[in-house]
mmCIF file of C-alpha atoms in Angstrom:
data_model
loop_
_atom_site.group_PDB
_atom_site.id
_atom_site.type_symbol
_atom_site.label_atom_id
_atom_site.label_comp_id
_atom_site.label_asym_id
_atom_site.label_seq_id
_atom_site.Cartn_x
_atom_site.Cartn_y
_atom_site.Cartn_z
ATOM 1 C CA MET A 68 0.000 0.000 0.000
ATOM 2 C CA THR A 69 1.458 3.335 -1.073
ATOM 3 C CA ASP A 70 1.976 6.034 1.516
ATOM 4 C CA VAL A 71 -0.421 8.897 0.836
ATOM 5 C CA LEU A 72 2.175 11.396 2.070
ATOM 6 C CA LEU A 73 5.889 11.142 1.397
ATOM 7 C CA VAL A 74 8.327 12.869 3.739
ATOM 8 C CA ASP A 75 11.898 13.445 2.605
ATOM 9 C CA ARG A 76 14.515 15.125 4.804
ATOM 10 C CA SER A 77 17.687 16.400 3.181
ATOM 11 C CA ASP A 78 21.046 17.088 4.792
ATOM 12 C CA THR A 79 20.534 20.767 3.885
ATOM 13 C CA GLY A 80 17.769 21.158 6.471
ATOM 14 C CA VAL A 81 14.909 20.994 3.963
ATOM 15 C CA ALA A 82 11.956 18.650 4.499
ATOM 16 C CA THR A 83 9.791 17.916 1.466
ATOM 17 C CA LEU A 84 6.183 16.823 1.916
ATOM 18 C CA THR A 85 4.702 15.221 -1.205
ATOM 19 C CA LEU A 86 0.955 14.648 -1.429
ATOM 20 C CA ASN A 87 1.009 11.195 -2.973
ATOM 21 C CA ARG A 88 -2.364 10.292 -4.471
ATOM 22 C CA PRO A 89 -1.528 11.082 -8.114
ATOM 23 C CA ASP A 90 -4.329 8.942 -9.578
ATOM 24 C CA ALA A 91 -6.811 11.092 -7.614
ATOM 25 C CA LEU A 92 -4.927 14.320 -8.428
ATOM 26 C CA ASN A 93 -3.872 14.336 -4.768
ATOM 27 C CA ALA A 94 -7.441 14.831 -3.539
ATOM 28 C CA LEU A 95 -7.540 15.076 0.229
ATOM 29 C CA ASP A 96 -9.094 12.011 1.825
ATOM 30 C CA ILE A 97 -9.055 11.420 5.572
ATOM 31 C CA ALA A 98 -5.845 9.392 5.501
ATOM 32 C CA LEU A 99 -3.961 12.139 3.664
ATOM 33 C CA LYS A 100 -5.369 14.905 5.856
ATOM 34 C CA VAL A 101 -4.369 13.077 9.035
ATOM 35 C CA ALA A 102 -0.899 12.309 7.692
ATOM 36 C CA LEU A 103 -0.429 15.936 6.637
ATOM 37 C CA ARG A 104 -1.560 17.277 10.003
ATOM 38 C CA GLU A 105 0.707 14.934 11.946
ATOM 39 C CA SER A 106 3.741 15.505 9.715
ATOM 40 C CA LEU A 107 3.415 19.291 9.802
ATOM 41 C CA GLU A 108 3.228 19.209 13.588
ATOM 42 C CA GLU A 109 6.337 17.046 13.766
ATOM 43 C CA LEU A 110 8.294 19.283 11.369
ATOM 44 C CA SER A 111 7.218 22.399 13.227
ATOM 45 C CA ASN A 112 8.889 21.067 16.370
ATOM 46 C CA ASP A 113 12.001 19.660 14.665
ATOM 47 C CA ALA A 114 14.892 22.128 14.999
ATOM 48 C CA SER A 115 16.926 20.229 12.391
ATOM 49 C CA VAL A 116 14.353 21.189 9.747
ATOM 50 C CA ARG A 117 14.892 24.799 8.677
ATOM 51 C CA ALA A 118 12.586 24.983 5.630
ATOM 52 C CA VAL A 119 9.650 22.959 4.315
ATOM 53 C CA VAL A 120 8.588 22.281 0.723
ATOM 54 C CA LEU A 121 5.018 21.207 -0.007
ATOM 55 C CA THR A 122 4.300 19.598 -3.362
ATOM 56 C CA GLY A 123 2.108 17.037 -5.106
ATOM 57 C CA ALA A 124 2.951 13.875 -7.039
ATOM 58 C CA GLY A 125 1.914 13.554 -10.673
ATOM 59 C CA ARG A 126 0.230 16.195 -12.817
ATOM 60 C CA ALA A 127 -1.624 18.180 -10.137
ATOM 61 C CA PHE A 128 -0.660 19.888 -6.912
ATOM 62 C CA CYS A 129 -3.940 19.101 -5.140
ATOM 63 C CA VAL A 130 -7.579 19.359 -6.251
ATOM 64 C CA GLY A 131 -8.937 19.727 -2.718
ATOM 65 C CA GLN A 132 -11.378 17.564 -0.823
ATOM 66 C CA ASP A 133 -11.867 14.023 -2.101
ATOM 67 C CA LEU A 134 -15.476 14.422 -3.234
ATOM 68 C CA ARG A 135 -16.003 10.676 -3.726
ATOM 69 C CA GLU A 136 -15.251 10.113 -0.062
ATOM 70 C CA HIS A 137 -17.374 13.140 0.856
ATOM 71 C CA VAL A 138 -20.391 11.933 -1.153
ATOM 72 C CA ALA A 139 -20.235 8.593 0.634
ATOM 73 C CA SER A 140 -20.101 10.452 3.940
ATOM 74 C CA LEU A 141 -23.116 12.583 3.007
ATOM 75 C CA GLU A 142 -25.110 9.537 1.947
ATOM 76 C CA SER A 143 -24.365 7.876 5.264
ATOM 77 C CA GLY A 144 -25.655 10.963 7.069
ATOM 78 C CA GLU A 145 -22.288 11.651 8.711
ATOM 79 C CA GLY A 146 -20.841 14.329 6.430
ATOM 80 C CA SER A 147 -23.306 17.212 6.562
ATOM 81 C CA SER A 148 -21.648 18.810 9.579
ATOM 82 C CA LEU A 149 -18.336 18.903 7.705
ATOM 83 C CA SER A 150 -16.474 18.144 10.929
ATOM 84 C CA THR A 151 -13.367 17.581 8.810
ATOM 85 C CA VAL A 152 -12.978 21.367 8.741
ATOM 86 C CA THR A 153 -12.318 21.572 12.474
ATOM 87 C CA GLU A 154 -10.635 18.171 12.760
ATOM 88 C CA HIS A 155 -8.293 18.396 9.785
ATOM 89 C CA TYR A 156 -8.353 21.528 7.636
ATOM 90 C CA ASN A 157 -8.157 24.120 10.412
ATOM 91 C CA PRO A 158 -5.199 22.492 12.192
ATOM 92 C CA VAL A 159 -3.353 22.020 8.890
ATOM 93 C CA ALA A 160 -3.915 25.676 7.966
ATOM 94 C CA GLU A 161 -2.647 26.866 11.341
ATOM 95 C CA LEU A 162 0.397 24.616 11.146
ATOM 96 C CA ILE A 163 1.415 25.887 7.702
ATOM 97 C CA ALA A 164 0.802 29.565 8.421
ATOM 98 C CA GLY A 165 2.326 29.330 11.896
ATOM 99 C CA MET A 166 5.317 27.182 10.922
ATOM 100 C CA PRO A 167 8.319 28.840 12.641
ATOM 101 C CA LYS A 168 10.389 28.369 9.505
ATOM 102 C CA PRO A 169 9.781 29.134 5.804
ATOM 103 C CA VAL A 170 7.318 27.040 3.783
ATOM 104 C CA VAL A 171 7.631 26.899 -0.019
ATOM 105 C CA ALA A 172 4.885 25.389 -2.182
ATOM 106 C CA ALA A 173 5.911 23.798 -5.476
ATOM 107 C CA VAL A 174 2.617 24.193 -7.346
ATOM 108 C CA ARG A 175 2.813 22.068 -10.479
ATOM 109 C CA GLY A 176 -0.551 21.688 -12.198
ATOM 110 C CA MET A 177 -3.921 22.494 -10.653
ATOM 111 C CA ALA A 178 -4.440 23.701 -7.090
ATOM 112 C CA ALA A 179 -8.174 23.765 -6.410
ATOM 113 C CA GLY A 180 -10.393 24.206 -3.364
ATOM 114 C CA ALA A 181 -8.553 23.269 -0.198
ATOM 115 C CA GLY A 182 -5.556 22.441 -2.382
ATOM 116 C CA ALA A 183 -5.394 26.077 -3.452
ATOM 117 C CA SER A 184 -5.725 27.107 0.188
ATOM 118 C CA LEU A 185 -2.734 24.955 1.150
ATOM 119 C CA ALA A 186 -0.579 26.585 -1.511
ATOM 120 C CA LEU A 187 -1.697 30.113 -0.639
ATOM 121 C CA LEU A 188 -0.815 29.578 3.034
ATOM 122 C CA ALA A 189 2.821 28.905 2.114
ATOM 123 C CA ASP A 190 5.269 31.768 2.442
ATOM 124 C CA LEU A 191 6.429 31.430 -1.177
ATOM 125 C CA ARG A 192 4.907 29.634 -4.157
ATOM 126 C CA VAL A 193 6.643 28.447 -7.325
ATOM 127 C CA GLY A 194 4.671 27.513 -10.437
ATOM 128 C CA GLY A 195 5.067 26.699 -14.115
ATOM 129 C CA PRO A 196 3.109 27.116 -17.377
ATOM 130 C CA LYS A 197 0.500 24.496 -16.421
ATOM 131 C CA THR A 198 -0.019 25.765 -12.884
ATOM 132 C CA GLY A 199 -3.574 26.903 -12.185
ATOM 133 C CA PHE A 200 -5.721 27.907 -9.239
ATOM 134 C CA LEU A 201 -9.443 27.422 -8.757
ATOM 135 C CA MET A 202 -11.395 28.595 -5.721
ATOM 136 C CA ALA A 203 -13.819 25.740 -6.333
ATOM 137 C CA PHE A 204 -15.817 25.874 -3.098
ATOM 138 C CA ALA A 205 -18.933 27.630 -4.433
ATOM 139 C CA ASN A 206 -19.108 25.162 -7.343
ATOM 140 C CA VAL A 207 -20.177 22.484 -4.841
ATOM 141 C CA GLY A 208 -22.294 24.771 -2.700
ATOM 142 C CA LEU A 209 -19.737 25.439 -0.011
ATOM 143 C CA ALA A 210 -18.006 28.434 1.506
ATOM 144 C CA GLY A 211 -14.230 28.651 1.595
ATOM 145 C CA ASP A 212 -12.109 26.792 4.138
ATOM 146 C CA THR A 213 -8.530 25.854 5.025
ATOM 147 C CA GLY A 214 -7.711 29.502 5.655
ATOM 148 C CA VAL A 215 -8.549 30.783 2.169
ATOM 149 C CA SER A 216 -10.560 33.722 3.581
ATOM 150 C CA TRP A 217 -7.420 34.736 5.500
ATOM 151 C CA ALA A 218 -4.692 34.026 2.932
ATOM 152 C CA LEU A 219 -6.293 35.015 -0.375
ATOM 153 C CA PRO A 220 -7.214 38.656 0.459
ATOM 154 C CA ARG A 221 -3.718 39.209 1.822
ATOM 155 C CA LEU A 222 -2.284 38.228 -1.552
ATOM 156 C CA VAL A 223 -4.748 39.703 -4.036
ATOM 157 C CA GLY A 224 -6.850 42.210 -2.056
ATOM 158 C CA HIS A 225 -10.437 42.003 -0.825
ATOM 159 C CA ALA A 226 -12.141 42.827 -4.119
ATOM 160 C CA LYS A 227 -10.221 40.265 -6.181
ATOM 161 C CA ALA A 228 -10.606 37.610 -3.481
ATOM 162 C CA THR A 229 -14.369 38.190 -3.540
ATOM 163 C CA GLU A 230 -14.411 37.753 -7.311
ATOM 164 C CA LEU A 231 -12.321 34.582 -7.253
ATOM 165 C CA LEU A 232 -14.398 32.969 -4.502
ATOM 166 C CA LEU A 233 -17.850 33.942 -5.807
ATOM 167 C CA LEU A 234 -17.275 33.269 -9.510
ATOM 168 C CA ALA A 235 -15.026 30.229 -8.972
ATOM 169 C CA GLU A 236 -13.280 30.719 -12.297
ATOM 170 C CA PRO A 237 -9.836 29.214 -12.983
ATOM 171 C CA VAL A 238 -6.753 31.404 -12.744
ATOM 172 C CA ASP A 239 -3.895 30.597 -15.140
ATOM 173 C CA SER A 240 -0.242 30.741 -14.164
ATOM 174 C CA ALA A 241 0.537 34.134 -15.727
ATOM 175 C CA THR A 242 -2.442 35.751 -13.994
ATOM 176 C CA ALA A 243 -1.589 34.032 -10.716
ATOM 177 C CA HIS A 244 1.945 35.415 -10.928
ATOM 178 C CA ARG A 245 0.686 38.916 -11.683
ATOM 179 C CA LEU A 246 -1.761 38.790 -8.767
ATOM 180 C CA GLY A 247 0.850 37.528 -6.314
ATOM 181 C CA MET A 248 -0.584 34.030 -5.959
ATOM 182 C CA LEU A 249 2.714 32.760 -7.364
ATOM 183 C CA SER A 250 5.990 34.178 -6.090
ATOM 184 C CA ARG A 251 8.067 32.688 -8.907
ATOM 185 C CA LEU A 252 7.010 31.476 -12.353
ATOM 186 C CA VAL A 253 9.446 29.202 -14.168
ATOM 187 C CA ASP A 254 9.383 28.433 -17.904
ATOM 188 C CA ASP A 255 9.187 24.635 -17.639
ATOM 189 C CA ASP A 256 6.814 22.637 -15.420
ATOM 190 C CA GLU A 257 9.590 20.115 -14.777
ATOM 191 C CA GLN A 258 11.584 22.910 -13.126
ATOM 192 C CA VAL A 259 8.889 23.807 -10.567
ATOM 193 C CA LEU A 260 10.057 21.418 -7.858
ATOM 194 C CA PRO A 261 13.798 21.983 -8.434
ATOM 195 C CA ALA A 262 13.237 25.752 -8.284
ATOM 196 C CA ALA A 263 11.233 25.404 -5.082
ATOM 197 C CA LEU A 264 13.907 23.184 -3.531
ATOM 198 C CA GLU A 265 16.622 25.665 -4.502
ATOM 199 C CA LEU A 266 14.644 28.442 -2.840
ATOM 200 C CA ALA A 267 14.053 26.319 0.261
ATOM 201 C CA GLU A 268 17.751 25.415 0.514
ATOM 202 C CA ARG A 269 18.632 29.101 0.357
ATOM 203 C CA LEU A 270 16.189 29.804 3.184
ATOM 204 C CA ALA A 271 17.359 26.780 5.183
ATOM 205 C CA ALA A 272 20.846 28.302 5.203
ATOM 206 C CA GLY A 273 19.502 31.546 6.651
ATOM 207 C CA PRO A 274 18.562 32.870 10.110
ATOM 208 C CA THR A 275 15.724 30.494 10.951
ATOM 209 C CA VAL A 276 14.670 32.206 14.171
ATOM 210 C CA ALA A 277 14.530 35.580 12.426
ATOM 211 C CA TYR A 278 12.431 34.101 9.607
ATOM 212 C CA GLY A 279 9.949 32.721 12.120
ATOM 213 C CA GLN A 280 9.718 36.082 13.868
ATOM 214 C CA ILE A 281 9.283 37.915 10.541
ATOM 215 C CA LYS A 282 6.319 35.652 9.792
ATOM 216 C CA ARG A 283 4.891 36.475 13.215
ATOM 217 C CA GLU A 284 5.380 40.219 12.607
ATOM 218 C CA LEU A 285 3.600 40.096 9.262
ATOM 219 C CA VAL A 286 0.548 38.439 10.804
ATOM 220 C CA ALA A 287 0.409 41.091 13.525
ATOM 221 C CA GLY A 288 0.990 43.894 11.033
ATOM 222 C CA ALA A 289 -1.867 42.730 8.821
ATOM 223 C CA ALA A 290 -4.243 42.913 11.795
ATOM 224 C CA GLY A 291 -4.196 46.664 11.441
ATOM 225 C CA LEU A 292 -3.180 48.395 14.672
ATOM 226 C CA LEU A 293 0.226 50.092 14.655
ATOM 227 C CA ALA A 294 0.573 49.730 18.428
ATOM 228 C CA ASP A 295 0.128 45.976 18.197
ATOM 229 C CA ALA A 296 2.612 45.731 15.321
ATOM 230 C CA LEU A 297 5.194 47.755 17.268
ATOM 231 C CA ARG A 298 4.728 45.547 20.341
ATOM 232 C CA VAL A 299 5.240 42.371 18.337
ATOM 233 C CA GLU A 300 8.276 43.873 16.583
ATOM 234 C CA ALA A 301 9.849 44.675 19.944
ATOM 235 C CA GLU A 302 9.186 41.149 21.185
ATOM 236 C CA ALA A 303 10.529 39.650 17.958
ATOM 237 C CA GLN A 304 13.716 41.696 18.082
ATOM 238 C CA ALA A 305 14.270 40.654 21.699
ATOM 239 C CA VAL A 306 14.014 36.999 20.636
ATOM 240 C CA CYS A 307 16.326 37.471 17.645
ATOM 241 C CA GLY A 308 18.786 39.557 19.624
ATOM 242 C CA ARG A 309 19.534 36.610 21.905
ATOM 243 C CA THR A 310 20.422 34.230 19.047
ATOM 244 C CA ASP A 311 23.915 33.141 18.107
ATOM 245 C CA ASP A 312 22.979 33.877 14.501
ATOM 246 C CA HIS A 313 22.501 37.575 15.280
ATOM 247 C CA HIS A 314 25.706 37.852 17.305
ATOM 248 C CA ASN A 315 27.801 35.969 14.742
ATOM 249 C CA ALA A 316 26.304 37.722 11.706
ATOM 250 C CA THR A 317 26.851 41.159 13.240
ATOM 251 C CA ALA A 318 30.478 40.333 13.992
ATOM 252 C CA ALA A 319 30.940 38.974 10.467
ATOM 253 C CA PHE A 320 29.476 42.161 8.986
ATOM 254 C CA VAL A 321 31.941 44.306 10.932
ATOM 255 C CA ARG A 322 34.805 42.087 9.725
ATOM 256 C CA LYS A 323 33.447 42.363 6.154
ATOM 257 C CA GLU A 324 32.962 38.592 6.056
ATOM 258 C CA LYS A 325 29.999 36.549 4.841
ATOM 259 C CA ALA A 326 27.752 35.423 7.672
ATOM 260 C CA THR A 327 27.073 31.758 8.270
ATOM 261 C CA PHE A 328 23.765 31.008 9.978
ATOM 262 C CA LYS A 329 23.173 27.960 12.175
ATOM 263 C CA GLY A 330 19.454 28.516 12.690
ATOM 264 C CA ALA A 331 19.699 29.272 16.406
#
C-alpha cells in the first residue's frame, strides 16, 4: 500500500512533503489529511528542519477535498456537519501559516479548493506554465475553508478575493503570478520542484529564528493596529537579539565577512 504522504529530509535542512495520491490528483481524503496534520506538527517542532517544501505527485498539486469520499459520507448521514474542517483543515492551515520556519509550495498543475488554500498559506509559491488555481468551493455549494478567507485577500486584495471565490473561475499561471498568488514562475513545469527546492535550501541556510519572527510580525501587522505591530516587533527583536545567529552575523558584517547562519 502506497503512503499517501511522502516525507523526505535532506542534509541541507529541507523537508519535502509530497501529497502522494496522483491517480486522484492528490485529492484530500481522511488518511492524507491526518498524515499531513501529523507531519506538519512534527516538522514544526524539529529544529533540524529549517525549511519545508510542499508539493504534489503527478500532474496536479492538489484538487482539494476528495469528493467521492465526501459523497459517501453525506449519503451515510455523517458528512453534513463537515467536521473535517475543524478536525483536519483548520489544524493544517494553522500549522502551515504558523510554521516557525519558511514554507515553499511547489505548485505544479492544478491547485483547487482546499488544495489552493494549502498553496496560498505557504510563504512562497513556485509555479510553471501548467499551474492553475481554482477557488472551487462555491461550485459544490460550499463556503471557503482551510484559511482561504485569510490568505487570499492578503495576496490579491479584498475585491479580487471576492471575485475569485464567488465566480469560482480558474486562474492561469501568468495571472496568478501577476496577482501575487505565485511568487516565482518558471518556464518549464519540470523545473517547478527543483526551483522550489533551490529556494528552500537558500532559506534553510539563513537565520531560521529571524524568519519565524518575521512571519509572526507580518501576521500582527496585517491585523491593522500600529501599536500591536510595534509591540510584536519589539518582542521579535528581543528573541532574535539573543540568538547566536545575530551575534555571529553582526560580527561577520563588521569584519566584512559573509555570515554563516546555524538557525539558532
